[in-house]
Amino acid sequence: MSILVTGGLGYIGSHTIIELINQNEEVVCIDNLSNSKITMLDQIEKITGKRITFYQVDCLDKDALENVFKKHDDIDTIIHFAGSKAVGESVVKPLLYYENNLMSTINLLNLMIKYHVNNFVFSSSATVYGNPERVPLFETDKIGGTTNPYGTTKLIIEGILQDVYKVHKELNIAILRYFNPIGAHESGLIGEAPNGIPNNLMPYITQVAIGIREKLSVFGDDYPTPDGTGVRDYIHVVDLAKGHVAAISKLRTNSGLVIYNLGTGKGTSVLELVHAFEEANGVKIPYVIAPRRAGDIAECYANCDKAKKELNWVATHSIVDACRDSWRFQQYFTKMESEK
Ligand code: NAD
Ligand code: UD1
């Protein structure tokens, strides 16, 4: 049996492939390299000692995608990470987001049905909960009210998966709603390296720490939270990766369609994360309080009891671990870039 990982050279995909290899799973990876580099294959090999099977394939290219299914008739599971994920860009280029995220998923589902591949893991997001009425968020809470095309693609795909499952009961589908992934592999060899100015908090902090950016803007200190800054559920990317391994075990028991929050169950404010980073790494992060960012919500964190009970999975890394690992990767990445 092997596992097809789409978008496997990206941030979450690469960490997940390492955990799959650690479990002796056979991995076939495809990626169109639109937001990743081919050198990730070398990094994965350095960490695991294994060269994975890789094809540069775009999930929108039906023929190329079908060739992968034909060539690897032992694929039993697909983990679908491939997609576009920048919230701001999705507002400016909605059609690109709807086309890439929806069509790549539809193409995969059609091929799964044609080639009798039954297990599918989908990368969803806490963004599907919109502006939550209460926290923590349970999987049974209302979804909808997304504020940008990126978030809406996740919502629509969840709906597509529900509809397809109604008529294809042979499928086992895990919808995984990620909260805020941060951190990096403890080797420091892989991590999150966004192009341009980071939108997300942790990459911005590490770029301030290394001196690429002068200071962090804290978007709002007047939210109804303990210190006034936004609260999120930051999950270490290696814990998230292990959540996928656990979800696959569940699918292989013929689970049907299942939905899990993958988070820590704990909210952390912007300033708490900044201070944790400073303490973990002995580096000062200069910041200013700036106006709220449009579309932001005050608080978002998960209840993760369902994943604990049904997947036997819990996040074990702390915020301090994530701060240390993100910083280790940022230093490595900056050194590599400067030697180019
Ligand atoms: P990423 O951009 O690092 O990885 C996505 C990978 O998919 C990239 O390597 C990119 O080159 C590839 N890709 C994009 N479109 C493709 C296509 N049409 N065909 C083949 N490859 C394609 O993103 P990530 O942070 O690793 O996120 C992975 C998934 O998790 C995405 O679906 C994302 O929306 C979802 N997600 C991410 C977060 C987060 O904060 N990082 C949170 C919730 C959900
Ligand atoms: C964002 C996306 C969400 C996506 C998630 C994970 C928006 C509106 N939502 O959520 O769809 O699933 O990333 O990738 O963009 N912050 C600062 N200064 C910064 C950056 C962030 O103060 O320079 C604050 C934010 O206001 C927020 C917290 O840090 O309170 C986390 O922000 P971010 O990392 O962008 O994640 P989300 O807003 O949760």
Short mmCIF file of C-alpha atoms and ligand atoms in Angstrom, two decimals:
data_model
loop_
_atom_site.label_atom_id
_atom_site.label_comp_id
_atom_site.label_asym_id
_atom_site.label_seq_id
_atom_site.Cartn_x
_atom_site.Cartn_y
_atom_site.Cartn_z
CA MET A 1 0.00 0.00 0.00
CA SER A 2 1.18 3.52 -0.63
CA ILE A 3 -0.06 6.99 0.20
CA LEU A 4 -0.36 9.75 -2.38
CA VAL A 5 0.49 13.12 -0.85
CA THR A 6 -0.48 16.15 -2.94
CA GLY A 7 1.30 19.41 -2.15
CA GLY A 8 3.77 17.28 -0.22
CA LEU A 9 6.73 19.62 -0.60
CA GLY A 10 4.93 22.46 1.21
CA TYR A 11 5.09 23.37 4.90
CA ILE A 12 2.63 20.88 6.40
CA GLY A 13 3.05 18.25 3.67
CA SER A 14 6.81 17.92 4.14
CA HIS A 15 6.48 17.44 7.91
CA THR A 16 3.72 14.89 7.36
CA ILE A 17 5.80 12.91 4.85
CA ILE A 18 8.54 12.59 7.49
CA GLU A 19 6.05 11.17 10.01
CA LEU A 20 4.69 8.78 7.36
CA ILE A 21 8.20 7.55 6.58
CA ASN A 22 8.79 7.12 10.34
CA GLN A 23 5.78 4.78 10.29
CA ASN A 24 7.24 2.83 7.34
CA GLU A 25 4.56 4.04 4.95
CA GLU A 26 5.36 4.18 1.22
CA VAL A 27 4.89 7.75 -0.03
CA VAL A 28 4.22 9.00 -3.55
CA CYS A 29 4.39 12.79 -3.59
CA ILE A 30 3.17 15.25 -6.19
CA ASP A 31 3.54 19.01 -6.18
CA ASN A 32 3.51 21.70 -8.87
CA LEU A 33 6.19 23.66 -6.97
CA SER A 34 4.06 26.83 -7.07
CA ASN A 35 4.82 27.45 -3.39
CA SER A 36 7.70 25.09 -2.67
CA LYS A 37 11.11 24.07 -3.90
CA ILE A 38 12.41 20.81 -5.35
CA THR A 39 15.29 20.92 -2.82
CA MET A 40 12.74 19.87 -0.19
CA LEU A 41 13.32 16.33 -1.46
CA ASP A 42 16.96 16.57 -0.31
CA GLN A 43 15.89 17.91 3.07
CA ILE A 44 13.45 15.05 3.58
CA GLU A 45 16.20 12.62 2.61
CA LYS A 46 18.64 14.23 5.07
CA ILE A 47 16.14 13.79 7.90
CA THR A 48 14.83 10.31 7.08
CA GLY A 49 17.54 8.74 4.93
CA LYS A 50 14.88 8.04 2.32
CA ARG A 51 14.36 9.46 -1.19
CA ILE A 52 10.64 9.59 -1.82
CA THR A 53 8.96 9.02 -5.18
CA PHE A 54 8.11 12.45 -6.57
CA TYR A 55 6.35 13.82 -9.64
CA GLN A 56 6.07 17.46 -10.58
CA VAL A 57 2.38 17.36 -11.37
CA ASP A 58 -0.31 20.00 -11.17
CA CYS A 59 -3.58 18.67 -9.72
CA LEU A 60 -5.39 20.73 -12.34
CA ASP A 61 -3.75 18.66 -15.09
CA LYS A 62 -6.15 15.71 -15.25
CA ASP A 63 -4.05 13.58 -17.60
CA ALA A 64 -0.83 13.96 -15.63
CA LEU A 65 -2.74 13.23 -12.43
CA GLU A 66 -4.33 10.13 -13.93
CA ASN A 67 -0.91 8.85 -14.99
CA VAL A 68 0.13 8.82 -11.33
CA PHE A 69 -2.91 6.70 -10.46
CA LYS A 70 -2.13 4.34 -13.36
CA LYS A 71 1.51 4.01 -12.43
CA HIS A 72 0.89 3.42 -8.71
CA ASP A 73 -2.00 1.00 -8.49
CA ASP A 74 -1.19 0.27 -4.84
CA ILE A 75 -2.27 3.72 -3.60
CA ASP A 76 -4.96 3.26 -0.94
CA THR A 77 -4.98 6.73 0.60
CA ILE A 78 -4.64 10.32 -0.55
CA ILE A 79 -3.66 13.24 1.67
CA HIS A 80 -4.66 16.37 -0.17
CA PHE A 81 -2.57 19.37 0.92
CA ALA A 82 -2.22 20.98 -2.52
CA GLY A 83 -3.93 24.32 -2.70
CA SER A 84 -3.47 28.06 -2.50
CA LYS A 85 -3.57 29.43 1.04
CA ALA A 86 -2.84 33.17 1.22
CA VAL A 87 -5.92 34.93 2.59
CA GLY A 88 -5.04 38.40 1.23
CA GLU A 89 -4.19 37.09 -2.23
CA SER A 90 -7.48 35.19 -2.35
CA VAL A 91 -9.36 38.49 -1.99
CA VAL A 92 -7.47 39.95 -4.96
CA LYS A 93 -7.52 36.78 -7.11
CA PRO A 94 -10.70 34.92 -6.15
CA LEU A 95 -10.94 32.91 -9.39
CA LEU A 96 -7.43 31.57 -8.96
CA TYR A 97 -8.39 30.32 -5.50
CA TYR A 98 -11.73 28.84 -6.54
CA GLU A 99 -10.15 27.15 -9.55
CA ASN A 100 -7.06 25.76 -7.84
CA ASN A 101 -8.65 24.65 -4.58
CA LEU A 102 -11.95 23.33 -5.90
CA MET A 103 -10.81 21.80 -9.19
CA SER A 104 -7.79 20.04 -7.72
CA THR A 105 -10.09 18.36 -5.18
CA ILE A 106 -12.73 17.47 -7.79
CA ASN A 107 -10.10 15.98 -10.11
CA LEU A 108 -8.76 13.82 -7.29
CA LEU A 109 -12.21 12.64 -6.24
CA ASN A 110 -13.09 11.63 -9.81
CA LEU A 111 -9.90 9.61 -10.09
CA MET A 112 -10.39 8.02 -6.67
CA ILE A 113 -13.79 6.76 -7.77
CA LYS A 114 -12.45 5.56 -11.14
CA TYR A 115 -9.44 3.76 -9.63
CA HIS A 116 -11.14 2.53 -6.44
CA VAL A 117 -8.91 4.47 -4.06
CA ASN A 118 -11.12 4.88 -1.01
CA ASN A 119 -9.33 6.89 1.68
CA PHE A 120 -9.08 10.67 1.52
CA VAL A 121 -7.66 13.18 4.01
CA PHE A 122 -8.55 16.80 3.40
CA SER A 123 -6.71 19.84 4.81
CA SER A 124 -9.50 22.03 6.10
CA SER A 125 -9.14 24.95 8.46
CA ALA A 126 -10.60 26.55 11.57
CA THR A 127 -11.52 29.34 9.17
CA VAL A 128 -14.69 27.34 8.28
CA TYR A 129 -16.13 28.32 11.69
CA GLY A 130 -16.20 31.99 10.59
CA ASN A 131 -16.58 34.34 13.56
CA PRO A 132 -17.27 31.86 16.39
CA GLU A 133 -20.17 32.50 18.73
CA ARG A 134 -18.23 30.80 21.51
CA VAL A 135 -14.92 29.09 22.18
CA PRO A 136 -13.66 26.42 22.38
CA LEU A 137 -14.93 25.22 19.02
CA PHE A 138 -16.45 21.76 18.68
CA GLU A 139 -16.70 19.87 15.39
CA THR A 140 -20.49 20.03 15.72
CA ASP A 141 -20.53 23.83 15.90
CA LYS A 142 -22.04 25.83 13.08
CA ILE A 143 -19.79 26.42 10.08
CA GLY A 144 -20.06 29.26 7.57
CA GLY A 145 -19.66 33.03 7.53
CA THR A 146 -16.16 32.88 6.03
CA THR A 147 -14.79 36.34 5.29
CA ASN A 148 -12.52 35.67 2.30
CA PRO A 149 -12.44 33.45 -0.82
CA TYR A 150 -9.71 31.22 0.64
CA GLY A 151 -11.90 30.36 3.62
CA THR A 152 -14.91 29.91 1.36
CA THR A 153 -13.01 27.34 -0.75
CA LYS A 154 -12.52 25.25 2.39
CA LEU A 155 -16.20 25.55 3.26
CA ILE A 156 -17.33 24.60 -0.27
CA ILE A 157 -14.94 21.63 -0.40
CA GLU A 158 -16.28 20.34 2.92
CA GLY A 159 -19.76 20.53 1.33
CA ILE A 160 -18.57 18.74 -1.81
CA LEU A 161 -17.07 15.95 0.31
CA GLN A 162 -20.34 15.54 2.24
CA ASP A 163 -22.33 15.33 -1.01
CA VAL A 164 -19.95 12.88 -2.68
CA TYR A 165 -19.95 10.69 0.43
CA LYS A 166 -23.77 10.45 0.35
CA VAL A 167 -23.57 8.54 -2.94
CA HIS A 168 -20.13 6.94 -2.50
CA LYS A 169 -20.38 5.19 0.84
CA GLU A 170 -17.32 3.15 -0.07
CA LEU A 171 -15.22 6.27 0.58
CA ASN A 172 -13.59 7.05 3.91
CA ILE A 173 -13.00 10.77 4.26
CA ALA A 174 -11.24 12.64 7.07
CA ILE A 175 -11.86 16.37 7.13
CA LEU A 176 -9.12 17.78 9.36
CA ARG A 177 -9.71 21.33 10.58
CA TYR A 178 -6.28 22.73 11.40
CA PHE A 179 -6.00 25.55 13.88
CA ASN A 180 -2.80 27.66 13.65
CA PRO A 181 0.22 25.56 12.64
CA ILE A 182 3.59 26.92 13.79
CA GLY A 183 7.03 25.48 14.55
CA ALA A 184 9.33 23.35 12.48
CA HIS A 185 11.01 19.95 12.47
CA GLU A 186 13.40 19.78 15.41
CA SER A 187 16.36 19.24 13.04
CA GLY A 188 15.84 22.82 11.86
CA LEU A 189 16.21 21.61 8.27
CA ILE A 190 12.62 22.26 7.20
CA GLY A 191 10.03 24.80 8.27
CA GLU A 192 7.87 27.64 7.04
CA ALA A 193 9.55 30.12 4.70
CA PRO A 194 6.91 32.35 3.11
CA ASN A 195 7.71 34.48 0.07
CA GLY A 196 7.58 38.23 0.71
CA ILE A 197 6.10 39.84 3.81
CA PRO A 198 4.65 37.13 6.06
CA ASN A 199 0.92 37.32 6.76
CA ASN A 200 1.05 34.95 9.67
CA LEU A 201 2.32 35.79 13.12
CA MET A 202 5.11 33.26 13.74
CA PRO A 203 7.03 33.79 10.48
CA TYR A 204 6.77 37.54 11.08
CA ILE A 205 8.22 37.12 14.58
CA THR A 206 11.15 35.01 13.34
CA GLN A 207 11.90 37.55 10.59
CA VAL A 208 11.98 40.34 13.19
CA ALA A 209 14.25 38.17 15.34
CA ILE A 210 16.72 37.62 12.51
CA GLY A 211 16.65 41.29 11.50
CA ILE A 212 14.83 41.07 8.15
CA ARG A 213 12.01 43.18 9.62
CA GLU A 214 12.40 45.98 12.13
CA LYS A 215 9.43 45.35 14.38
CA LEU A 216 6.20 43.43 14.70
CA SER A 217 2.86 45.22 14.38
CA VAL A 218 0.44 43.75 16.90
CA PHE A 219 -2.94 44.03 15.18
CA GLY A 220 -5.18 45.41 17.94
CA ASP A 221 -4.95 45.43 21.73
CA ASP A 222 -8.62 46.19 22.39
CA TYR A 223 -10.16 42.76 21.83
CA PRO A 224 -12.25 41.26 24.64
CA THR A 225 -9.37 38.94 25.61
CA PRO A 226 -7.24 38.88 28.80
CA ASP A 227 -4.51 41.18 27.40
CA GLY A 228 -6.56 42.70 24.56
CA THR A 229 -4.65 40.95 21.75
CA GLY A 230 -6.03 38.20 19.53
CA VAL A 231 -6.12 34.64 20.88
CA ARG A 232 -5.41 31.59 18.71
CA ASP A 233 -4.73 27.88 19.07
CA TYR A 234 -1.12 27.46 17.92
CA ILE A 235 -0.29 23.84 17.12
CA HIS A 236 3.22 22.55 16.48
CA VAL A 237 3.46 21.36 12.87
CA VAL A 238 4.96 18.02 13.94
CA ASP A 239 1.92 17.36 16.16
CA LEU A 240 -0.26 18.28 13.21
CA ALA A 241 1.70 15.90 10.98
CA LYS A 242 1.20 13.09 13.51
CA GLY A 243 -2.52 13.88 13.47
CA HIS A 244 -2.54 12.83 9.81
CA VAL A 245 -0.93 9.49 10.62
CA ALA A 246 -3.61 8.92 13.26
CA ALA A 247 -6.37 9.93 10.83
CA ILE A 248 -5.12 7.44 8.23
CA SER A 249 -5.28 4.61 10.77
CA LYS A 250 -8.88 5.61 11.43
CA LEU A 251 -9.77 5.68 7.72
CA ARG A 252 -8.32 2.21 7.27
CA THR A 253 -10.91 0.88 9.72
CA ASN A 254 -13.61 1.92 7.22
CA SER A 255 -14.61 4.97 9.19
CA GLY A 256 -16.83 6.67 6.61
CA LEU A 257 -16.74 10.48 6.71
CA VAL A 258 -15.19 11.86 9.89
CA ILE A 259 -14.32 15.40 10.99
CA TYR A 260 -11.67 16.39 13.54
CA ASN A 261 -10.32 19.62 14.96
CA LEU A 262 -6.53 19.46 15.14
CA GLY A 263 -5.36 21.99 17.70
CA THR A 264 -4.09 22.04 21.27
CA GLY A 265 -7.29 23.10 22.98
CA LYS A 266 -5.47 26.08 24.45
CA GLY A 267 -5.68 29.73 23.44
CA THR A 268 -2.53 31.91 23.33
CA SER A 269 -2.56 35.68 22.76
CA VAL A 270 -0.27 37.55 20.37
CA LEU A 271 1.69 39.06 23.25
CA GLU A 272 1.94 35.71 25.03
CA LEU A 273 3.45 34.20 21.89
CA VAL A 274 5.88 37.11 21.55
CA HIS A 275 7.00 36.73 25.16
CA ALA A 276 7.27 32.94 24.87
CA PHE A 277 9.51 33.42 21.84
CA GLU A 278 11.70 35.93 23.67
CA GLU A 279 12.08 33.63 26.67
CA ALA A 280 12.65 30.45 24.67
CA ASN A 281 15.33 31.99 22.47
CA GLY A 282 16.78 34.91 24.43
CA VAL A 283 15.99 37.28 21.56
CA LYS A 284 14.07 40.55 21.90
CA ILE A 285 11.10 41.15 19.57
CA PRO A 286 10.42 44.88 19.22
CA TYR A 287 6.72 45.54 18.58
CA VAL A 288 4.19 48.33 18.23
CA ILE A 289 0.46 48.21 18.74
CA ALA A 290 -1.26 48.75 15.38
CA PRO A 291 -4.94 48.93 14.36
CA ARG A 292 -6.94 45.72 14.10
CA ARG A 293 -6.53 43.77 10.84
CA ALA A 294 -9.70 43.61 8.72
CA GLY A 295 -11.44 40.23 8.97
CA ASP A 296 -9.68 39.21 12.21
CA ILE A 297 -11.59 37.65 15.06
CA ALA A 298 -10.91 38.01 18.79
CA GLU A 299 -10.58 34.37 19.83
CA CYS A 300 -10.34 31.02 18.10
CA TYR A 301 -9.33 27.78 19.77
CA ALA A 302 -10.36 24.18 19.54
CA ASN A 303 -11.91 21.54 21.68
CA CYS A 304 -9.86 18.48 20.69
CA ASP A 305 -11.62 15.79 22.76
CA LYS A 306 -12.96 14.04 19.66
CA ALA A 307 -9.50 13.51 18.13
CA LYS A 308 -8.20 12.35 21.51
CA LYS A 309 -10.99 9.83 21.96
CA GLU A 310 -11.32 8.52 18.41
CA LEU A 311 -7.80 8.95 17.01
CA ASN A 312 -5.89 8.51 20.25
CA TRP A 313 -4.07 11.70 19.27
CA VAL A 314 -3.14 14.76 21.31
CA ALA A 315 -0.70 17.58 20.66
CA THR A 316 2.35 17.07 22.88
CA HIS A 317 4.62 19.98 21.91
CA SER A 318 4.40 23.25 23.84
CA ILE A 319 4.40 26.80 22.53
CA VAL A 320 7.98 27.05 23.82
CA ASP A 321 8.98 24.00 21.72
CA ALA A 322 7.40 25.63 18.68
CA CYS A 323 9.16 28.96 19.31
CA ARG A 324 12.52 27.20 19.68
CA ASP A 325 12.02 25.11 16.54
CA SER A 326 10.75 28.02 14.40
CA TRP A 327 13.78 30.05 15.42
CA ARG A 328 16.20 27.19 14.69
CA PHE A 329 14.74 26.86 11.20
CA GLN A 330 14.77 30.62 10.52
CA GLN A 331 18.49 30.76 11.39
CA TYR A 332 19.27 27.77 9.18
CA PHE A 333 17.17 29.13 6.30
CA THR A 334 18.77 32.60 6.45
CA LYS A 335 22.26 31.05 6.50
CA MET A 336 21.44 28.90 3.46
CA GLU A 337 20.02 31.87 1.55
CA SER A 338 23.09 33.99 2.30
CA GLU A 339 25.41 31.26 0.99
CA LYS A 340 23.60 31.05 -2.37
P1 NAD B 1 2.02 25.30 1.38
O1 NAD B 1 1.72 26.38 0.38
O2 NAD B 1 3.31 25.34 2.09
O3 NAD B 1 1.87 23.87 0.68
C1 NAD B 1 0.96 23.63 -0.38
C2 NAD B 1 1.74 22.92 -1.48
O4 NAD B 1 0.82 22.65 -2.56
C3 NAD B 1 2.87 23.77 -2.08
O5 NAD B 1 4.05 23.00 -2.10
C4 NAD B 1 2.39 24.09 -3.50
O6 NAD B 1 3.49 24.17 -4.39
C5 NAD B 1 1.46 22.93 -3.79
N1 NAD B 1 0.38 23.21 -4.75
C6 NAD B 1 -0.47 24.26 -4.79
N2 NAD B 1 -1.35 24.12 -5.79
C7 NAD B 1 -1.06 22.94 -6.41
C8 NAD B 1 -1.61 22.23 -7.50
N3 NAD B 1 -2.65 22.72 -8.21
N4 NAD B 1 -1.07 21.04 -7.83
C9 NAD B 1 -0.01 20.53 -7.16
N5 NAD B 1 0.55 21.16 -6.12
C10 NAD B 1 0.03 22.34 -5.74
O7 NAD B 1 0.80 25.29 2.42
P2 NAD B 1 0.68 24.55 3.81
O8 NAD B 1 0.76 25.56 4.88
O9 NAD B 1 1.57 23.38 3.85
O10 NAD B 1 -0.83 24.09 3.74
C11 NAD B 1 -1.21 22.81 3.25
C12 NAD B 1 -2.74 22.73 3.21
O11 NAD B 1 -3.24 22.98 4.53
C13 NAD B 1 -3.39 23.76 2.29
O12 NAD B 1 -4.51 23.16 1.68
C14 NAD B 1 -3.83 24.84 3.26
O13 NAD B 1 -4.94 25.57 2.78
C15 NAD B 1 -4.21 24.02 4.48
N6 NAD B 1 -4.14 24.79 5.73
C16 NAD B 1 -3.00 25.44 6.06
C17 NAD B 1 -2.95 26.20 7.23
C18 NAD B 1 -1.70 26.95 7.60
O14 NAD B 1 -1.77 27.83 8.45
N7 NAD B 1 -0.55 26.67 7.03
C19 NAD B 1 -4.07 26.26 8.06
C20 NAD B 1 -5.22 25.57 7.70
C21 NAD B 1 -5.26 24.81 6.53
C1 UD1 B 2 -5.03 33.42 9.34
C2 UD1 B 2 -6.12 33.38 8.29
C3 UD1 B 2 -6.81 32.02 8.32
C4 UD1 B 2 -5.79 30.88 8.22
C5 UD1 B 2 -4.77 31.05 9.36
C6 UD1 B 2 -3.73 29.98 9.40
C7 UD1 B 2 -6.88 35.74 8.17
C8 UD1 B 2 -8.03 36.67 8.38
N1 UD1 B 2 -7.09 34.44 8.53
O1 UD1 B 2 -5.64 33.31 10.57
O2 UD1 B 2 -7.74 31.92 7.26
O3 UD1 B 2 -6.45 29.63 8.30
O4 UD1 B 2 -4.14 32.34 9.19
O5 UD1 B 2 -2.88 30.08 8.30
O6 UD1 B 2 -5.84 36.12 7.68
N2 UD1 B 2 -1.00 39.12 14.04
C9 UD1 B 2 -0.37 40.29 14.42
N3 UD1 B 2 0.63 40.77 13.63
C10 UD1 B 2 1.03 40.15 12.48
C11 UD1 B 2 0.39 38.95 12.11
C12 UD1 B 2 -0.63 38.47 12.90
O7 UD1 B 2 -0.70 40.87 15.44
O8 UD1 B 2 1.94 40.66 11.80
C13 UD1 B 2 -2.06 38.57 14.90
C14 UD1 B 2 -3.41 38.45 14.25
O9 UD1 B 2 -4.16 39.63 14.38
C15 UD1 B 2 -4.01 37.26 15.02
C16 UD1 B 2 -2.81 36.40 15.35
O10 UD1 B 2 -1.68 37.26 15.24
O11 UD1 B 2 -4.60 37.70 16.22
C17 UD1 B 2 -2.60 35.23 14.40
O12 UD1 B 2 -2.60 35.71 13.06
P1 UD1 B 2 -2.30 34.76 11.82
O13 UD1 B 2 -1.04 34.02 12.04
O14 UD1 B 2 -2.40 35.59 10.58
O15 UD1 B 2 -3.48 33.69 11.86
P2 UD1 B 2 -5.07 33.90 11.89
O16 UD1 B 2 -5.45 35.32 11.93
O17 UD1 B 2 -5.62 33.03 12.96
#
